[in-house]
Amino acid sequence: MAKRNINWDEDKLKKWIQEGRGQGEGKDYKPWLTVQDFPSKGRVSRVFGWKTKRIHHFFTDTETRYFYLLEWEDDVLDIREHYPLFNCEEVIQNKAGLNFDLFKDKDTGTPYILSTSFLITLKKTDGKIAYVARSLKADCELERKTALERLEIERRYWQSQNIDWAIVTQKEIPVVKAKNIEWIHSSLFPADERGFT
């Protein structure tokens, strides 16, 4: 099996943008990160979405379980995982105390494109559309300085966009409910729509 190329430079950034990563909505959305991009430290998942009619990519069980909870909610219209924060330094108005250099490739100096776990499109009770952003993190990660720096950049990015943002840890996810939804999830569509012959 070929080794994954995890180097980051301007050419790779341009290539990913040309591929349409981080762009589109619904079935046309392509996540910024996919399970093929990095070696995994745990279990990854690819799940066909009820709402989006496309394959979603998740790096942790917590992300996958949160996705199932979103799928079950009637007011959720679209789920975009690994949503990129393009032009972070330009979008964030209050840069005080932020160290963007932590998130640049050490060899090339190219800034990494940070991403938020989920950008969710909701239908409000008045019929209007709203967006919320959620970052999923293991609670132990919230003790790491670099993780906190990254989360603060995310918080200020979404604040500048006037979009509600919050952190979700595994402690906030009802595991039994998520597993129950997972259990019935693949039964919604006929076998040919799930990709089986």
CSV table of C-alpha atoms in Angstrom, one decimal:
chain,number,residue,atom,x,y,z
A,1,MET,CA,0.0,0.0,0.0
A,2,ALA,CA,1.3,3.5,-0.9
A,3,LYS,CA,2.3,5.7,1.9
A,4,ARG,CA,0.1,8.8,2.3
A,5,ASN,CA,1.6,12.1,1.4
A,6,ILE,CA,1.1,14.3,4.5
A,7,ASN,CA,3.4,17.1,3.3
A,8,TRP,CA,1.6,20.5,3.0
A,9,ASP,CA,2.5,23.3,0.6
A,10,GLU,CA,0.9,25.8,-1.8
A,11,ASP,CA,0.6,23.3,-4.6
A,12,LYS,CA,-1.3,20.8,-2.4
A,13,LEU,CA,-3.5,23.7,-1.1
A,14,LYS,CA,-4.4,24.8,-4.7
A,15,LYS,CA,-5.0,21.1,-5.8
A,16,TRP,CA,-7.5,20.6,-2.9
A,17,ILE,CA,-9.3,23.8,-3.7
A,18,GLN,CA,-9.5,22.8,-7.4
A,19,GLU,CA,-10.9,19.5,-6.4
A,20,GLY,CA,-13.8,21.4,-4.8
A,21,ARG,CA,-12.9,20.4,-1.2
A,22,GLY,CA,-14.8,22.4,1.4
A,23,GLN,CA,-17.2,23.7,-1.2
A,24,GLY,CA,-20.8,22.9,-2.1
A,25,GLU,CA,-23.9,22.0,-0.1
A,26,GLY,CA,-25.9,18.8,0.4
A,27,LYS,CA,-24.9,16.0,-2.0
A,28,ASP,CA,-22.5,18.3,-3.7
A,29,TYR,CA,-20.4,19.1,-0.6
A,30,LYS,CA,-16.9,17.7,-0.5
A,31,PRO,CA,-15.3,17.7,3.0
A,32,TRP,CA,-12.0,19.4,3.4
A,33,LEU,CA,-10.5,16.3,5.0
A,34,THR,CA,-11.3,12.7,4.1
A,35,VAL,CA,-10.3,9.4,5.8
A,36,GLN,CA,-7.8,8.8,3.0
A,37,ASP,CA,-5.8,11.9,3.8
A,38,PHE,CA,-4.1,10.9,7.0
A,39,PRO,CA,-3.1,7.7,8.8
A,40,SER,CA,-5.7,7.0,11.5
A,41,LYS,CA,-5.0,6.6,15.2
A,42,GLY,CA,-8.3,5.0,15.7
A,43,ARG,CA,-11.4,3.8,13.9
A,44,VAL,CA,-12.6,5.9,10.9
A,45,SER,CA,-16.0,5.7,9.3
A,46,ARG,CA,-17.6,6.5,6.0
A,47,VAL,CA,-21.4,6.7,6.3
A,48,PHE,CA,-24.0,7.4,3.5
A,49,GLY,CA,-26.2,10.3,4.8
A,50,TRP,CA,-30.0,10.2,4.8
A,51,LYS,CA,-30.2,14.0,4.4
A,52,THR,CA,-27.3,14.6,2.0
A,53,LYS,CA,-27.3,11.5,-0.1
A,54,ARG,CA,-23.5,11.4,0.0
A,55,ILE,CA,-20.7,9.7,1.9
A,56,HIS,CA,-19.6,11.4,5.1
A,57,HIS,CA,-16.0,11.0,6.5
A,58,PHE,CA,-15.3,10.7,10.2
A,59,PHE,CA,-12.1,10.2,12.1
A,60,THR,CA,-13.5,9.2,15.5
A,61,ASP,CA,-16.4,7.3,17.0
A,62,THR,CA,-17.5,10.5,18.7
A,63,GLU,CA,-17.8,12.3,15.3
A,64,THR,CA,-19.8,9.4,13.9
A,65,ARG,CA,-22.2,9.2,16.8
A,66,TYR,CA,-22.8,13.0,16.7
A,67,PHE,CA,-23.5,12.6,13.0
A,68,TYR,CA,-26.2,10.0,13.7
A,69,LEU,CA,-27.8,12.3,16.3
A,70,LEU,CA,-27.9,15.1,13.6
A,71,GLU,CA,-29.4,12.7,11.1
A,72,TRP,CA,-32.3,12.0,13.5
A,73,GLU,CA,-33.2,15.6,14.0
A,74,ASP,CA,-36.0,16.9,11.7
A,75,ASP,CA,-34.8,20.5,11.8
A,76,VAL,CA,-31.3,19.6,10.5
A,77,LEU,CA,-31.3,20.1,6.7
A,78,ASP,CA,-27.6,19.7,5.9
A,79,ILE,CA,-24.5,18.4,7.6
A,80,ARG,CA,-21.1,19.4,6.3
A,81,GLU,CA,-18.2,17.7,8.1
A,82,HIS,CA,-14.6,19.0,8.3
A,83,TYR,CA,-15.7,22.4,7.1
A,84,PRO,CA,-12.7,24.6,6.2
A,85,LEU,CA,-11.9,27.9,7.8
A,86,PHE,CA,-10.6,29.7,4.6
A,87,ASN,CA,-8.7,33.0,5.1
A,88,CYS,CA,-8.7,32.7,8.9
A,89,GLU,CA,-6.3,35.6,9.4
A,90,GLU,CA,-8.4,37.9,7.2
A,91,VAL,CA,-11.8,36.9,8.6
A,92,ILE,CA,-11.0,37.1,12.3
A,93,GLN,CA,-11.2,40.7,13.3
A,94,ASN,CA,-9.8,40.4,16.9
A,95,LYS,CA,-6.4,38.7,16.5
A,96,ALA,CA,-5.1,39.6,19.9
A,97,GLY,CA,-3.3,36.7,21.6
A,98,LEU,CA,-3.7,34.4,18.6
A,99,ASN,CA,-0.6,32.5,17.4
A,100,PHE,CA,-1.3,31.6,13.7
A,101,ASP,CA,2.4,30.4,13.3
A,102,LEU,CA,1.5,27.3,15.3
A,103,PHE,CA,-0.6,26.2,12.4
A,104,LYS,CA,1.9,26.5,9.5
A,105,ASP,CA,3.9,23.7,8.0
A,106,LYS,CA,7.4,23.7,9.5
A,107,ASP,CA,9.2,23.0,6.2
A,108,THR,CA,7.2,25.1,3.7
A,109,GLY,CA,5.7,27.8,6.0
A,110,THR,CA,2.3,27.2,4.3
A,111,PRO,CA,-0.6,27.8,6.6
A,112,TYR,CA,-2.7,24.8,7.3
A,113,ILE,CA,-6.4,25.2,6.6
A,114,LEU,CA,-8.1,24.6,9.9
A,115,SER,CA,-11.5,23.0,9.9
A,116,THR,CA,-14.5,22.7,12.2
A,117,SER,CA,-16.0,19.3,12.8
A,118,PHE,CA,-19.5,20.2,11.6
A,119,LEU,CA,-21.3,23.1,9.9
A,120,ILE,CA,-25.0,22.3,10.3
A,121,THR,CA,-27.8,23.9,8.4
A,122,LEU,CA,-31.0,24.2,10.4
A,123,LYS,CA,-34.6,25.1,9.6
A,124,LYS,CA,-35.9,27.3,12.4
A,125,THR,CA,-39.5,27.3,13.6
A,126,ASP,CA,-40.2,30.5,11.6
A,127,GLY,CA,-39.1,28.7,8.4
A,128,LYS,CA,-35.8,30.6,8.1
A,129,ILE,CA,-32.4,29.0,7.7
A,130,ALA,CA,-29.7,29.1,10.4
A,131,TYR,CA,-26.2,27.8,10.7
A,132,VAL,CA,-24.4,26.4,13.7
A,133,ALA,CA,-20.8,25.2,13.9
A,134,ARG,CA,-19.7,22.4,16.3
A,135,SER,CA,-16.2,21.3,17.1
A,136,LEU,CA,-15.9,17.8,18.5
A,137,LYS,CA,-13.0,17.1,20.9
A,138,ALA,CA,-12.2,14.5,23.4
A,139,ASP,CA,-12.4,16.1,26.9
A,140,CYS,CA,-8.7,15.2,27.5
A,141,GLU,CA,-7.7,17.4,24.5
A,142,LEU,CA,-9.1,20.4,26.2
A,143,GLU,CA,-6.1,20.3,28.5
A,144,ARG,CA,-3.6,20.7,25.6
A,145,LYS,CA,-2.3,24.2,24.9
A,146,THR,CA,-2.2,23.8,21.1
A,147,ALA,CA,-5.7,22.4,21.0
A,148,LEU,CA,-7.0,25.4,23.0
A,149,GLU,CA,-5.2,27.8,20.7
A,150,ARG,CA,-6.9,26.1,17.7
A,151,LEU,CA,-10.3,26.2,19.4
A,152,GLU,CA,-9.9,29.9,20.1
A,153,ILE,CA,-9.1,30.5,16.4
A,154,GLU,CA,-12.3,28.6,15.5
A,155,ARG,CA,-14.4,30.5,18.1
A,156,ARG,CA,-13.3,33.9,16.8
A,157,TYR,CA,-13.7,32.8,13.1
A,158,TRP,CA,-17.3,31.8,13.7
A,159,GLN,CA,-17.9,34.8,15.9
A,160,SER,CA,-16.8,37.0,13.0
A,161,GLN,CA,-19.3,35.2,10.7
A,162,ASN,CA,-22.1,35.6,13.3
A,163,ILE,CA,-22.5,31.9,13.5
A,164,ASP,CA,-23.2,30.0,16.7
A,165,TRP,CA,-20.2,27.8,17.6
A,166,ALA,CA,-19.7,25.4,20.5
A,167,ILE,CA,-17.5,22.5,21.6
A,168,VAL,CA,-19.0,19.0,22.0
A,169,THR,CA,-17.1,16.3,23.9
A,170,GLN,CA,-17.9,12.6,24.2
A,171,LYS,CA,-19.6,13.3,27.5
A,172,GLU,CA,-22.4,15.3,25.8
A,173,ILE,CA,-23.3,12.5,23.4
A,174,PRO,CA,-25.9,9.9,24.5
A,175,VAL,CA,-24.1,6.8,23.2
A,176,VAL,CA,-27.1,4.4,23.5
A,177,LYS,CA,-29.3,6.7,21.4
A,178,ALA,CA,-26.6,7.2,18.8
A,179,LYS,CA,-26.0,3.5,18.6
A,180,ASN,CA,-29.7,2.8,18.2
A,181,ILE,CA,-29.9,5.4,15.3
A,182,GLU,CA,-26.8,3.7,13.8
A,183,TRP,CA,-28.5,0.3,14.0
A,184,ILE,CA,-31.5,1.4,12.0
A,185,HIS,CA,-29.7,3.9,9.8
A,186,SER,CA,-28.7,1.6,7.0
A,187,SER,CA,-32.2,0.2,6.8
A,188,LEU,CA,-33.8,3.4,5.5
A,189,PHE,CA,-32.7,2.9,1.9
A,190,PRO,CA,-33.1,-0.1,-0.4
A,191,ALA,CA,-30.0,-2.1,-1.0
A,192,ASP,CA,-29.3,-0.6,-4.4
A,193,GLU,CA,-29.3,2.9,-3.0
A,194,ARG,CA,-26.8,1.8,-0.3
A,195,GLY,CA,-24.4,0.7,-3.0
A,196,PHE,CA,-24.8,-3.1,-2.7
A,197,THR,CA,-25.5,-5.3,-5.7
